[in-house]
Every structure is written in C-alpha cells, then in structure tokens.
Short mmCIF file of C-alpha atoms in Angstrom, two decimals:
data_model
loop_
_atom_site.label_atom_id
_atom_site.label_comp_id
_atom_site.label_asym_id
_atom_site.label_seq_id
_atom_site.Cartn_x
_atom_site.Cartn_y
_atom_site.Cartn_z
CA UNK A 1 11.38 -5.32 14.02
CA UNK A 2 9.05 -8.25 13.49
CA UNK A 3 10.91 -11.54 13.45
CA UNK A 4 9.39 -12.70 10.15
CA UNK A 5 10.22 -9.43 8.39
CA UNK A 6 13.72 -9.44 9.85
CA UNK A 7 14.22 -12.98 8.59
CA UNK A 8 13.03 -11.98 5.12
CA UNK A 9 15.53 -9.14 4.91
CA UNK A 10 18.36 -11.33 6.19
CA UNK A 11 17.47 -14.03 3.67
CA UNK A 12 17.48 -11.41 0.93
CA UNK A 13 20.96 -10.26 1.83
CA UNK A 14 22.26 -13.82 1.73
CA UNK A 15 20.63 -14.55 -1.60
CA UNK A 16 21.72 -11.56 -3.65
CA UNK A 17 24.12 -13.68 -5.67
CA UNK A 18 21.38 -16.13 -6.66
CA UNK A 19 21.05 -16.10 -10.48
CA UNK A 20 17.31 -16.61 -10.08
CA UNK A 21 17.13 -13.07 -8.71
CA UNK A 22 18.55 -11.55 -11.88
CA UNK A 23 15.42 -10.97 -13.97
CA UNK A 24 12.35 -8.88 -13.09
CA UNK A 25 8.88 -10.35 -13.45
CA UNK A 26 7.13 -9.49 -16.70
CA UNK A 27 4.70 -6.60 -16.30
CA UNK A 28 2.23 -4.98 -18.65
CA UNK A 29 3.55 -1.84 -20.33
CA UNK A 30 7.21 -2.77 -19.99
CA UNK A 31 7.84 -1.81 -23.64
CA UNK A 32 5.81 1.41 -23.73
CA UNK A 33 7.74 4.36 -25.12
CA UNK A 34 7.09 8.01 -24.24
CA UNK A 35 8.15 11.26 -25.95
CA UNK A 36 10.83 13.52 -24.44
CA UNK A 37 10.56 17.31 -24.62
CA UNK A 38 14.17 17.37 -25.80
CA UNK A 39 13.27 15.16 -28.76
CA UNK A 40 12.96 11.47 -29.45
CA UNK A 41 11.37 8.71 -27.39
CA UNK A 42 12.49 6.41 -24.61
CA UNK A 43 11.10 3.33 -22.88
CA UNK A 44 9.05 4.54 -19.94
CA UNK A 45 10.65 3.89 -16.53
CA UNK A 46 7.75 3.32 -14.14
CA UNK A 47 9.18 4.13 -10.71
CA UNK A 48 5.95 4.92 -8.90
CA UNK A 49 5.05 1.42 -7.68
CA UNK A 50 4.03 2.73 -4.25
CA UNK A 51 1.10 4.51 -5.87
CA UNK A 52 0.08 1.74 -8.28
CA UNK A 53 2.17 -1.13 -9.55
CA UNK A 54 1.81 -2.24 -13.17
CA UNK A 55 -0.17 -5.40 -13.77
CA UNK A 56 1.87 -8.56 -13.93
CA UNK A 57 1.72 -10.06 -17.41
CA UNK A 58 0.60 -13.30 -15.73
CA UNK A 59 -2.33 -11.47 -14.11
CA UNK A 60 -3.34 -9.85 -17.39
CA UNK A 61 -3.18 -13.19 -19.21
CA UNK A 62 -5.27 -14.91 -16.52
CA UNK A 63 -7.89 -12.15 -16.64
CA UNK A 64 -8.00 -12.24 -20.45
CA UNK A 65 -8.45 -16.02 -20.41
CA UNK A 66 -11.31 -15.78 -17.92
CA UNK A 67 -13.10 -12.74 -19.38
CA UNK A 68 -15.16 -14.64 -22.01
CA UNK A 69 -16.52 -16.83 -19.23
CA UNK A 70 -17.54 -13.95 -16.95
CA UNK A 71 -20.91 -14.32 -15.27
CA UNK A 72 -22.82 -13.10 -12.21
CA UNK A 73 -21.89 -14.89 -9.00
CA UNK A 74 -24.00 -16.56 -6.30
CA UNK A 75 -27.26 -16.05 -8.15
CA UNK A 76 -27.22 -17.77 -11.53
CA UNK A 77 -28.03 -21.33 -12.51
CA UNK A 78 -26.20 -21.04 -15.81
CA UNK A 79 -22.82 -22.56 -16.52
CA UNK A 80 -20.94 -19.25 -16.63
CA UNK A 81 -22.49 -18.10 -13.36
CA UNK A 82 -21.58 -21.39 -11.72
CA UNK A 83 -18.03 -21.19 -13.07
CA UNK A 84 -17.66 -17.55 -11.94
CA UNK A 85 -18.98 -18.38 -8.48
CA UNK A 86 -16.47 -21.18 -8.08
CA UNK A 87 -13.66 -18.91 -9.30
CA UNK A 88 -14.75 -16.11 -6.96
CA UNK A 89 -14.87 -18.33 -3.88
CA UNK A 90 -11.65 -20.13 -4.78
CA UNK A 91 -10.01 -16.70 -5.01
CA UNK A 92 -11.00 -16.19 -1.38
CA UNK A 93 -9.18 -19.41 -0.49
CA UNK A 94 -6.11 -18.35 -2.48
CA UNK A 95 -5.91 -15.01 -0.67
CA UNK A 96 -6.33 -16.70 2.72
CA UNK A 97 -3.43 -19.03 1.88
CA UNK A 98 -1.30 -16.12 0.61
CA UNK A 99 -1.81 -14.32 3.94
CA UNK A 100 -1.48 -17.48 6.05
CA UNK A 101 -4.80 -16.75 7.71
CA UNK A 102 -6.19 -18.68 10.66
CA UNK A 103 -8.82 -21.32 9.79
CA UNK A 104 -11.59 -19.23 11.35
CA UNK A 105 -10.62 -15.95 9.65
CA UNK A 106 -12.81 -14.34 7.02
CA UNK A 107 -11.58 -12.82 3.77
CA UNK A 108 -13.79 -9.92 2.69
CA UNK A 109 -13.33 -8.40 -0.75
CA UNK A 110 -13.49 -4.62 -0.90
CA UNK A 111 -12.47 -1.87 -3.33
CA UNK A 112 -9.10 -0.97 -1.77
CA UNK A 113 -7.10 -0.65 1.45
CA UNK A 114 -8.99 2.56 2.16
CA UNK A 115 -12.31 0.77 1.72
CA UNK A 116 -11.12 -2.13 3.90
CA UNK A 117 -10.17 0.13 6.80
CA UNK A 118 -13.38 2.12 6.50
CA UNK A 119 -15.24 -1.19 6.65
CA UNK A 120 -13.40 -2.10 9.84
CA UNK A 121 -14.15 1.34 11.26
CA UNK A 122 -17.84 0.73 10.59
CA UNK A 123 -17.92 -2.52 12.60
CA UNK A 124 -16.08 -1.36 15.73
CA UNK A 125 -17.89 -2.37 18.92
CA UNK A 126 -19.45 0.37 21.02
CA UNK A 127 -16.92 2.33 23.04
CA UNK A 128 -13.93 1.04 21.07
CA UNK A 129 -10.90 3.33 21.19
CA UNK A 130 -8.50 3.54 18.25
CA UNK A 131 -4.74 4.13 18.47
CA UNK A 132 -2.83 5.19 15.38
CA UNK A 133 0.57 6.77 14.79
CA UNK A 134 0.66 10.13 13.00
CA UNK A 135 3.05 8.48 10.54
CA UNK A 136 0.28 6.51 8.85
CA UNK A 137 -1.10 6.91 5.34
CA UNK A 138 -4.40 8.79 5.37
CA UNK A 139 -6.20 5.51 4.63
CA UNK A 140 -5.17 4.39 8.12
CA UNK A 141 -5.25 7.80 9.77
CA UNK A 142 -8.71 9.08 8.86
CA UNK A 143 -11.47 6.38 8.87
CA UNK A 144 -12.05 6.45 12.62
CA UNK A 145 -14.17 9.60 12.92
CA UNK A 146 -16.93 7.86 14.90
CA UNK A 147 -14.53 6.43 17.48
CA UNK A 148 -12.38 7.95 20.22
CA UNK A 149 -9.00 8.23 18.51
CA UNK A 150 -5.56 8.69 20.06
CA UNK A 151 -2.97 9.90 17.58
CA UNK A 152 0.53 8.88 18.63
CA UNK A 153 3.59 10.98 17.84
CA UNK A 154 6.11 9.76 15.30
CA UNK A 155 8.63 7.40 16.92
CA UNK A 156 12.29 7.59 15.94
CA UNK A 157 13.08 3.91 16.53
CA UNK A 158 11.06 0.69 16.36
CA UNK A 159 11.58 0.24 20.11
CA UNK A 160 10.17 3.71 20.74
CA UNK A 161 7.12 2.80 18.65
CA UNK A 162 6.42 -0.22 20.86
CA UNK A 163 7.02 1.70 24.10
CA UNK A 164 4.79 4.58 22.97
CA UNK A 165 1.96 2.22 22.13
CA UNK A 166 2.27 0.30 25.40
CA UNK A 167 2.03 3.50 27.44
CA UNK A 168 -0.98 4.75 25.50
CA UNK A 169 -2.85 1.46 25.81
CA UNK A 170 -2.08 1.09 29.51
CA UNK A 171 -3.28 4.63 30.24
CA UNK A 172 -6.50 4.52 28.24
CA UNK A 173 -9.73 5.37 30.00
CA UNK A 174 -12.06 3.62 30.15
CA UNK A 175 -10.11 0.37 29.83
CA UNK A 176 -12.43 -1.14 27.22
CA UNK A 177 -12.20 -2.45 23.66
CA UNK A 178 -9.39 -0.95 21.60
CA UNK A 179 -7.93 -1.21 18.12
CA UNK A 180 -4.42 -0.37 16.94
CA UNK A 181 -3.89 0.46 13.27
CA UNK A 182 -0.33 0.29 11.94
CA UNK A 183 1.45 0.07 8.62
CA UNK A 184 3.79 -2.79 7.75
CA UNK A 185 6.02 -0.62 5.54
CA UNK A 186 5.91 3.14 5.25
CA UNK A 187 4.62 4.52 1.97
CA UNK A 188 7.03 7.46 2.42
CA UNK A 189 10.30 5.97 3.67
CA UNK A 190 9.77 2.28 2.89
CA UNK A 191 10.92 1.42 6.41
CA UNK A 192 9.58 -1.75 8.00
CA UNK A 193 7.62 -1.39 11.23
CA UNK A 194 7.88 -3.79 14.21
CA UNK A 195 4.50 -5.35 13.52
CA UNK A 196 4.85 -8.49 15.61
CA UNK A 197 6.09 -6.54 18.64
CA UNK A 198 3.27 -4.01 18.27
CA UNK A 199 0.76 -6.85 18.02
CA UNK A 200 2.15 -8.40 21.21
CA UNK A 201 1.86 -5.04 22.98
CA UNK A 202 -1.71 -4.60 21.77
CA UNK A 203 -2.80 -8.04 22.89
CA UNK A 204 -1.05 -7.69 26.25
CA UNK A 205 -3.26 -4.67 26.92
CA UNK A 206 -6.52 -6.19 25.70
CA UNK A 207 -6.49 -4.50 22.29
CA UNK A 208 -6.65 -5.76 18.75
CA UNK A 209 -4.51 -4.71 15.80
CA UNK A 210 -5.07 -4.23 12.08
CA UNK A 211 -2.12 -4.24 9.69
CA UNK A 212 -2.15 -1.91 6.71
CA UNK A 213 -0.16 -4.12 4.34
CA UNK A 214 -0.66 -2.01 1.21
CA UNK A 215 3.10 -1.36 0.94
CA UNK A 216 4.22 -4.62 2.59
CA UNK A 217 2.34 -7.36 0.75
CA UNK A 218 3.86 -6.56 -2.70
CA UNK A 219 7.39 -6.73 -1.28
CA UNK A 220 7.40 -9.35 1.51
CA UNK A 221 5.47 -12.42 2.61
CA UNK A 222 2.73 -11.50 5.07
CA UNK A 223 1.71 -14.15 7.61
CA UNK A 224 -1.30 -13.28 9.74
CA UNK A 225 -0.37 -16.09 12.11
CA UNK A 226 3.34 -15.29 12.47
CA UNK A 227 2.73 -11.56 12.92
CA UNK A 228 -0.25 -12.37 15.16
CA UNK A 229 -2.35 -9.52 13.79
CA UNK A 230 -6.12 -9.58 14.02
CA UNK A 231 -6.77 -8.15 10.55
CA UNK A 232 -4.79 -7.27 7.48
CA UNK A 233 -5.81 -4.90 4.68
CA UNK A 234 -4.27 -4.40 1.25
CA UNK A 235 -5.09 -3.27 -2.30
CA UNK A 236 -4.88 -5.15 -5.56
CA UNK A 237 -3.54 -2.15 -7.47
CA UNK A 238 -0.34 -2.19 -5.41
CA UNK A 239 -0.05 -5.97 -5.71
CA UNK A 240 0.29 -5.96 -9.51
CA UNK A 241 -3.48 -6.42 -9.96
CA UNK A 242 -4.91 -2.96 -10.74
CA UNK A 243 -8.51 -3.92 -11.34
CA UNK A 244 -10.31 -2.17 -8.49
CA UNK A 245 -10.38 -4.68 -5.64
CA UNK A 246 -8.96 -4.91 -2.13
CA UNK A 247 -8.98 -7.23 0.86
CA UNK A 248 -9.81 -7.16 4.55
CA UNK A 249 -8.89 -10.49 6.15
CA UNK A 250 -9.01 -11.52 9.77
CA UNK A 251 -11.17 -12.29 12.76
CA UNK A 252 -14.84 -12.85 12.06
CA UNK A 253 -16.52 -11.84 15.34
CA UNK A 254 -16.63 -8.05 14.96
CA UNK A 255 -17.62 -8.48 11.32
CA UNK A 256 -20.45 -10.88 12.17
CA UNK A 257 -21.81 -8.83 15.07
CA UNK A 258 -22.07 -5.51 13.22
CA UNK A 259 -24.60 -4.34 10.68
CA UNK A 260 -23.48 -4.75 7.07
CA UNK A 261 -21.08 -2.12 5.74
CA UNK A 262 -23.47 -1.71 2.81
CA UNK A 263 -27.09 -2.87 2.84
CA UNK A 264 -28.43 -4.65 -0.21
CA UNK A 265 -28.55 -7.82 -2.23
CA UNK A 266 -25.85 -10.35 -1.52
CA UNK A 267 -25.49 -9.27 2.09
CA UNK A 268 -29.02 -10.36 2.95
CA UNK A 269 -29.93 -13.98 3.53
CA UNK A 270 -33.68 -13.50 3.98
CA UNK A 271 -35.99 -10.48 3.67
CA UNK A 272 -39.64 -10.59 4.65
CA UNK A 273 -42.53 -8.19 5.22
CA UNK A 274 -43.91 -7.62 8.70
CA UNK A 275 -47.56 -7.25 9.58
CA UNK A 276 -46.98 -3.56 10.35
CA UNK A 277 -45.79 -3.05 6.79
CA UNK A 278 -42.09 -2.91 7.56
CA UNK A 279 -39.29 -5.26 6.54
CA UNK A 280 -37.32 -7.81 8.54
CA UNK A 281 -33.85 -8.76 7.32
CA UNK A 282 -31.67 -11.72 8.19
CA UNK A 283 -28.08 -10.92 7.19
CA UNK A 284 -25.42 -13.40 6.19
CA UNK A 285 -22.83 -14.27 8.82
CA UNK A 286 -20.18 -15.09 6.20
CA UNK A 287 -17.96 -12.58 4.40
CA UNK A 288 -20.93 -11.91 2.08
CA UNK A 289 -22.44 -9.85 4.94
CA UNK A 290 -20.13 -6.99 3.94
CA UNK A 291 -20.05 -7.62 0.17
CA UNK A 292 -23.45 -6.24 -0.87
CA UNK A 293 -24.07 -5.75 -4.56
CA UNK A 294 -22.58 -7.49 -7.56
CA UNK A 295 -18.92 -8.05 -6.72
CA UNK A 296 -15.95 -7.14 -8.87
CA UNK A 297 -15.25 -10.70 -9.96
CA UNK A 298 -12.44 -9.79 -12.34
CA UNK A 299 -10.79 -7.59 -9.71
CA UNK A 300 -10.99 -10.39 -7.15
CA UNK A 301 -9.65 -12.97 -9.60
CA UNK A 302 -6.76 -10.66 -10.51
CA UNK A 303 -5.73 -10.42 -6.85
CA UNK A 304 -5.78 -14.20 -6.55
CA UNK A 305 -3.75 -14.48 -9.74
CA UNK A 306 -1.15 -12.04 -8.38
CA UNK A 307 -0.96 -13.98 -5.11
CA UNK A 308 -0.27 -17.18 -7.02
CA UNK A 309 2.28 -15.52 -9.31
CA UNK A 310 4.29 -14.00 -6.45
CA UNK A 311 4.20 -17.23 -4.49
CA UNK A 312 5.31 -19.32 -7.45
CA UNK A 313 8.10 -16.86 -8.30
CA UNK A 314 9.45 -17.34 -4.79
CA UNK A 315 9.39 -14.46 -2.37
CA UNK A 316 12.97 -15.15 -1.30
CA UNK A 317 14.15 -14.42 -4.84
CA UNK A 318 11.90 -11.38 -5.21
CA UNK A 319 12.99 -9.91 -1.87
CA UNK A 320 16.65 -10.54 -2.67
CA UNK A 321 16.48 -8.80 -6.02
CA UNK A 322 14.55 -5.85 -4.61
CA UNK A 323 17.00 -5.42 -1.75
CA UNK A 324 19.79 -5.25 -4.29
CA UNK A 325 17.93 -2.43 -6.06
CA UNK A 326 17.26 -0.66 -2.76
CA UNK A 327 20.97 -0.72 -1.95
CA UNK A 328 21.87 0.55 -5.42
CA UNK A 329 19.44 3.48 -5.22
CA UNK A 330 20.42 4.46 -1.70
CA UNK A 331 24.14 4.28 -2.51
CA UNK A 332 23.62 6.25 -5.69
CA UNK A 333 21.66 9.00 -3.96
CA UNK A 334 24.19 9.14 -1.12
CA UNK A 335 26.85 10.03 -3.69
CA UNK A 336 24.95 13.23 -4.60
CA UNK A 337 25.62 15.78 -1.81
CA UNK A 338 22.56 17.86 -2.70
CA UNK A 339 20.20 14.93 -2.06
CA UNK A 340 18.76 14.17 1.39
CA UNK A 341 16.92 10.88 1.80
CA UNK A 342 14.05 10.97 4.30
CA UNK A 343 14.12 8.43 7.12
CA UNK A 344 12.27 7.91 10.37
CA UNK A 345 14.28 5.05 11.89
CA UNK A 346 17.72 5.82 10.45
CA UNK A 347 19.95 4.66 7.62
CA UNK A 348 20.28 1.10 8.90
CA UNK A 349 16.54 0.43 9.11
CA UNK A 350 15.35 -2.41 6.83
CA UNK A 351 13.04 -1.15 4.11
CA UNK A 352 11.22 -2.03 0.92
CA UNK A 353 11.63 -0.35 -2.47
CA UNK A 354 10.12 3.00 -1.46
CA UNK A 355 12.51 5.94 -1.03
CA UNK A 356 11.66 9.63 -0.61
CA UNK A 357 14.12 12.50 -0.84
CA UNK A 358 14.57 16.22 -1.38
CA UNK A 359 17.17 18.07 -3.44
CA UNK A 360 18.84 21.27 -2.27
CA UNK A 361 17.91 24.23 -4.47
CA UNK A 362 15.04 22.41 -6.17
CA UNK A 363 11.33 22.36 -5.61
CA UNK A 364 10.35 18.70 -5.67
CA UNK A 365 7.54 19.25 -8.19
CA UNK A 366 10.02 20.83 -10.59
CA UNK A 367 12.53 17.99 -10.14
CA UNK A 368 9.89 15.30 -10.70
CA UNK A 369 8.59 17.10 -13.79
CA UNK A 370 12.09 17.22 -15.26
CA UNK A 371 12.64 13.51 -14.61
CA UNK A 372 9.47 12.79 -16.56
CA UNK A 373 9.74 15.26 -19.41
CA UNK A 374 13.49 14.97 -20.09
CA UNK A 375 14.24 11.36 -19.11
CA UNK A 376 10.95 9.43 -19.37
CA UNK A 377 11.01 8.52 -15.67
CA UNK A 378 7.80 8.44 -13.65
CA UNK A 379 8.19 9.21 -9.94
CA UNK A 380 5.85 10.98 -7.51
CA UNK A 381 6.14 14.30 -5.73
CA UNK A 382 4.09 15.81 -2.92
CA UNK A 383 3.14 14.64 0.56
CA UNK A 384 2.05 11.13 -0.52
CA UNK A 385 -1.25 11.07 1.42
CA UNK A 386 0.84 11.05 4.61
CA UNK A 387 0.96 14.77 5.34
CA UNK A 388 1.85 14.66 9.06
CA UNK A 389 4.72 12.23 8.45
CA UNK A 390 6.26 14.13 5.54
CA UNK A 391 6.02 17.40 7.45
CA UNK A 392 7.72 15.75 10.43
CA UNK A 393 10.51 14.40 8.23
CA UNK A 394 11.05 17.70 6.43
CA UNK A 395 11.09 19.62 9.68
CA UNK A 396 11.68 23.34 9.29
CA UNK A 397 13.41 23.19 5.92
CA UNK A 398 11.36 25.07 3.31
CA UNK A 399 11.48 24.02 -0.31
CA UNK A 400 13.16 26.35 -2.77
CA UNK A 401 10.54 28.12 -4.89
CA UNK A 402 12.35 27.08 -8.06
CA UNK A 403 11.11 27.64 -11.58
CA UNK A 404 7.81 26.06 -10.61
CA UNK A 405 6.10 27.07 -7.40
CA UNK A 406 5.64 24.52 -4.65
CA UNK A 407 2.08 23.28 -4.02
CA UNK A 408 -0.10 25.78 -2.21
CA UNK A 409 0.12 25.60 1.56
CA UNK A 410 -2.71 25.96 4.04
CA UNK A 411 -2.98 29.39 5.69
CA UNK A 412 -0.13 29.90 8.14
CA UNK A 413 1.86 26.89 6.86
CA UNK A 414 4.95 26.60 4.71
CA UNK A 415 4.73 24.78 1.42
CA UNK A 416 6.50 21.41 1.68
CA UNK A 417 6.86 18.48 -0.64
CA UNK A 418 9.26 15.66 -1.50
CA UNK A 419 10.11 13.24 -4.31
CA UNK A 420 9.40 9.52 -4.04
CA UNK A 421 10.93 6.76 -6.15
CA UNK A 422 9.46 3.29 -5.74
CA UNK A 423 9.98 -0.03 -7.48
CA UNK A 424 9.37 -3.73 -7.15
CA UNK A 425 9.27 -7.13 -8.77
CA UNK A 426 8.82 -5.76 -12.30
CA UNK A 427 11.54 -3.10 -12.25
CA UNK A 428 14.48 -3.62 -14.66
CA UNK A 429 17.96 -2.64 -13.49
CA UNK A 430 18.17 -0.18 -16.38
CA UNK A 431 15.31 1.90 -14.97
CA UNK A 432 17.13 2.32 -11.67
CA UNK A 433 20.41 3.17 -13.41
CA UNK A 434 18.69 5.72 -15.67
CA UNK A 435 17.05 7.32 -12.64
CA UNK A 436 20.36 7.70 -10.80
CA UNK A 437 22.07 9.10 -13.89
CA UNK A 438 19.22 11.58 -14.33
CA UNK A 439 19.42 12.74 -10.71
CA UNK A 440 23.15 13.34 -10.99
CA UNK A 441 22.75 15.18 -14.29
CA UNK A 442 19.92 17.42 -13.08
CA UNK A 443 21.78 18.33 -9.90
CA UNK A 444 25.00 19.06 -11.81
CA UNK A 445 23.71 20.70 -14.99
CA UNK A 446 20.15 21.75 -14.21
CA UNK A 447 17.08 21.17 -16.35
CA UNK A 448 17.38 21.46 -20.13
CA UNK A 449 13.84 22.82 -20.49
CA UNK A 450 11.71 25.62 -19.11
CA UNK A 451 8.78 24.75 -16.82
CA UNK A 452 5.71 26.52 -15.47
CA UNK A 453 2.98 25.87 -12.94
CA UNK A 454 -0.37 24.87 -14.41
CA UNK A 455 -3.33 23.88 -12.21
CA UNK A 456 -0.99 23.12 -9.32
CA UNK A 457 1.37 20.94 -11.38
CA UNK A 458 4.80 21.72 -12.77
CA UNK A 459 4.73 21.12 -16.53
CA UNK A 460 7.08 21.80 -19.45
CA UNK A 461 6.60 25.13 -21.18
CA UNK A 462 5.43 24.65 -24.76
#
C-alpha cells in the first residue's frame, strides 16, 4: 500500500478516541424526512456517498453567498465579471494546494471524473499504450478506445497488482509511451490500492500514471507529490460539492501539445482569417486550452469550498471518525451469517467507507428496496459501473430470484448484483446503527411489504 495512505489509516486508528472525531460535518438534507410504506416518516439515512455525497452545508452557504455576484469570467470588464474571474482562478489555486500539486502542474476544470479521463484520453501522444486493471470503474476502464489498451486481470493482493503491472509494462511492444490508469480506492470494496508503488513501477518502465481519486479524495488526503502520480482526476459531486464540476490536475506537457479537448471560445487565444479563406487558430497553452466555452463557475467554486472545508476540519479527524464507522459496519455485518462482504485484497485490507455485500436467499435489488421503503435507508444495488470487478467478486454464485427479479443479464450470462453501503464525513452514527439493525431484521424476519419489478427496479407493491 502507498506509504501516505498507510500512514493515514494508522493515524486514524490511533485517533479514534479523539473527541474532535465525534461529530459529523453538517451536510445539506440532514433533516429531510421520508415516508415509510409501513406508515409514518423517518429521517432519511443517506448511505450512498460513493455515488454522490450530499453537499456540505459550508459549501452550500458559500455558493449562496457568491450567487448574487455571479458573472461571466475572463471576458467582462464589469465588476461582477472581474470578481468572478478572480474567484474562478483562485479556486484553481485552492485545488492545486488541496492536491499538493507540483509548481508546474496544471489544474483543468471539467464536468466529472469521467470527463477528466476522457480529456486525458484525447491528449495521449501518438502510439501511447494504456494499461488498466479490469477492477476499475467504467470511467477509468472505457475512455481509451483510440489507444492500444491492455486490460490486466484482477489482482488478489496489492503486491500482485504491482508485480502484474511491472510484467505488463516490461513486455510491451513497441516500448514507447505508456499510461497506467488506477483507482485510489475501489468504488465497490472501498479497498485502498498501492498507488505509490504502482507509480514507481510505471516510472521505472518509462510510463506515466493517472490516479482516479473519485473515491479517495473525499476520504483521505491526496498528495500528487507524495504519491508521485502524473495526473489525478476526481469529481465534485463525490467531494460534497454536487454542482457539476470535476478536476484533472497534473503534468502540463501532454495537455499543451495536444489539440483542445473542445474547440471554441476560451480555448483560443487568437483566431484570424487566411488569404485562402480559411481560419488560423492560436490555442492557449494554459489550462484554458481544454476549458472551451463558458465555465461552470459555481461548480468550480463549490469544489474549492469543499477543499477548504475538509482541510480546515482536519483530515486526521475525518479519517479517524470514518474508520470507526467502517469498523462498526464490518463488525455488524460479520455478525449476520447470511451476509457476505465482497473483498479483493482480504479482510485486513485498509479501506474507506464503501462496503459491498450480498445476502443469502435475497436478490440484492429486493433487499435494497426494502431498506429504502421500510427503513428510510438509501443504499445502492447493482454492479456499480464496475461490471468486470463485481462479476469477479461474485464468482459463480447466482443471486436468488426473490420476490423481485434480478436485473436482466446479457445473453448467455447469469444475472448478478450486489448491495453497496457507503458513508463519509457527514454520516451520523445513528444512520449506521439503523442500517445494521435493518439488515439483521430483514435477514431474520423478512420484508414486511410485498414488492414487484417495474422498469427493471424493485419497488413496493401499492
């Protein structure tokens, strides 16, 4: 495991008794109540942070305070445009500091992690080969269609991951430019990957590496310099800033040498007509080269606000509190014999607050629907945009058909799905306790309501 991530987990374990870890950060929607099919209402337990985390109250307040002063950036002479431009560019500095970027790195604002990795795919140098583990989220697995891609089998230990990558890079033909794409924390199992060791292996074999930090950045400090990655990508909506922005940060050379990701205003520095009637374009060499169009200023500012809020709260405290919740959930699920938690690296692997599991005798869609309808708990079921990984983890064990049918399978394949519970800095202890009580009750007593399949989803019968 990467030294910095290992240190963070160890620090968390030592700090669990710290009173400062006791309270979650305030998030928007923390008092929302939802109806139960069995009658009455309950405060909603949002345990689907791995999909989208709720906005921090601090982020919402910052956005609300700025909104009356919103103006177009980089183009206006008016006061609001000048103020918005300063705020937009200062947000770039804030994100660079949050990620501990190198002085020469660029921070490019995008729509999401998916958009960031597609941007990087669009600027790969000619002949670049891409190496990616089959365990990746589809955002990391799929953008490389125009490159020669080597998909690596799922490793069962961090050491095996490093050894597998080293062999693949050493054996590549031709021995030219290469890029490794790897997650920092699995969106299925929550397990931490050995990012620093993988980066060292990549660089030793003349390759570069991009870190998908979508599931890591909300849970742990991410240092570009300590991990020695070339780029890092993440989304605002997982970092408590769900306003439609993302980040690609890292080395500038490939970004500067490639054509803009999108062509248009903002990316162009100078456009002139030629004598033959055509157009000559001089593109920016800064991050603006890949930020054509009017940027999402509020989305960018919300990311910067979240970065400041997490930093000021103290990541040591946040990690410590989350690790306490991780231990509570894992211990609670281990006490239910019918539950099997999915893991790639084993029970002792350090992980963030993302845990997937299956329940004997239940289809996962049915179980997740009952958690929502009868207990007001929001989790996720399915394959989590990581189909190869979930299928590997589930192996040959088919899901029970249950009262609701499992999601349709492709021809010749079995239908497989799992349940994922995920949490973070805004999760109250009560939500975790209610979830564990609900799991035990459903396994012991079954659902109180009837369910049916409607448009591929399991829903309560009305």
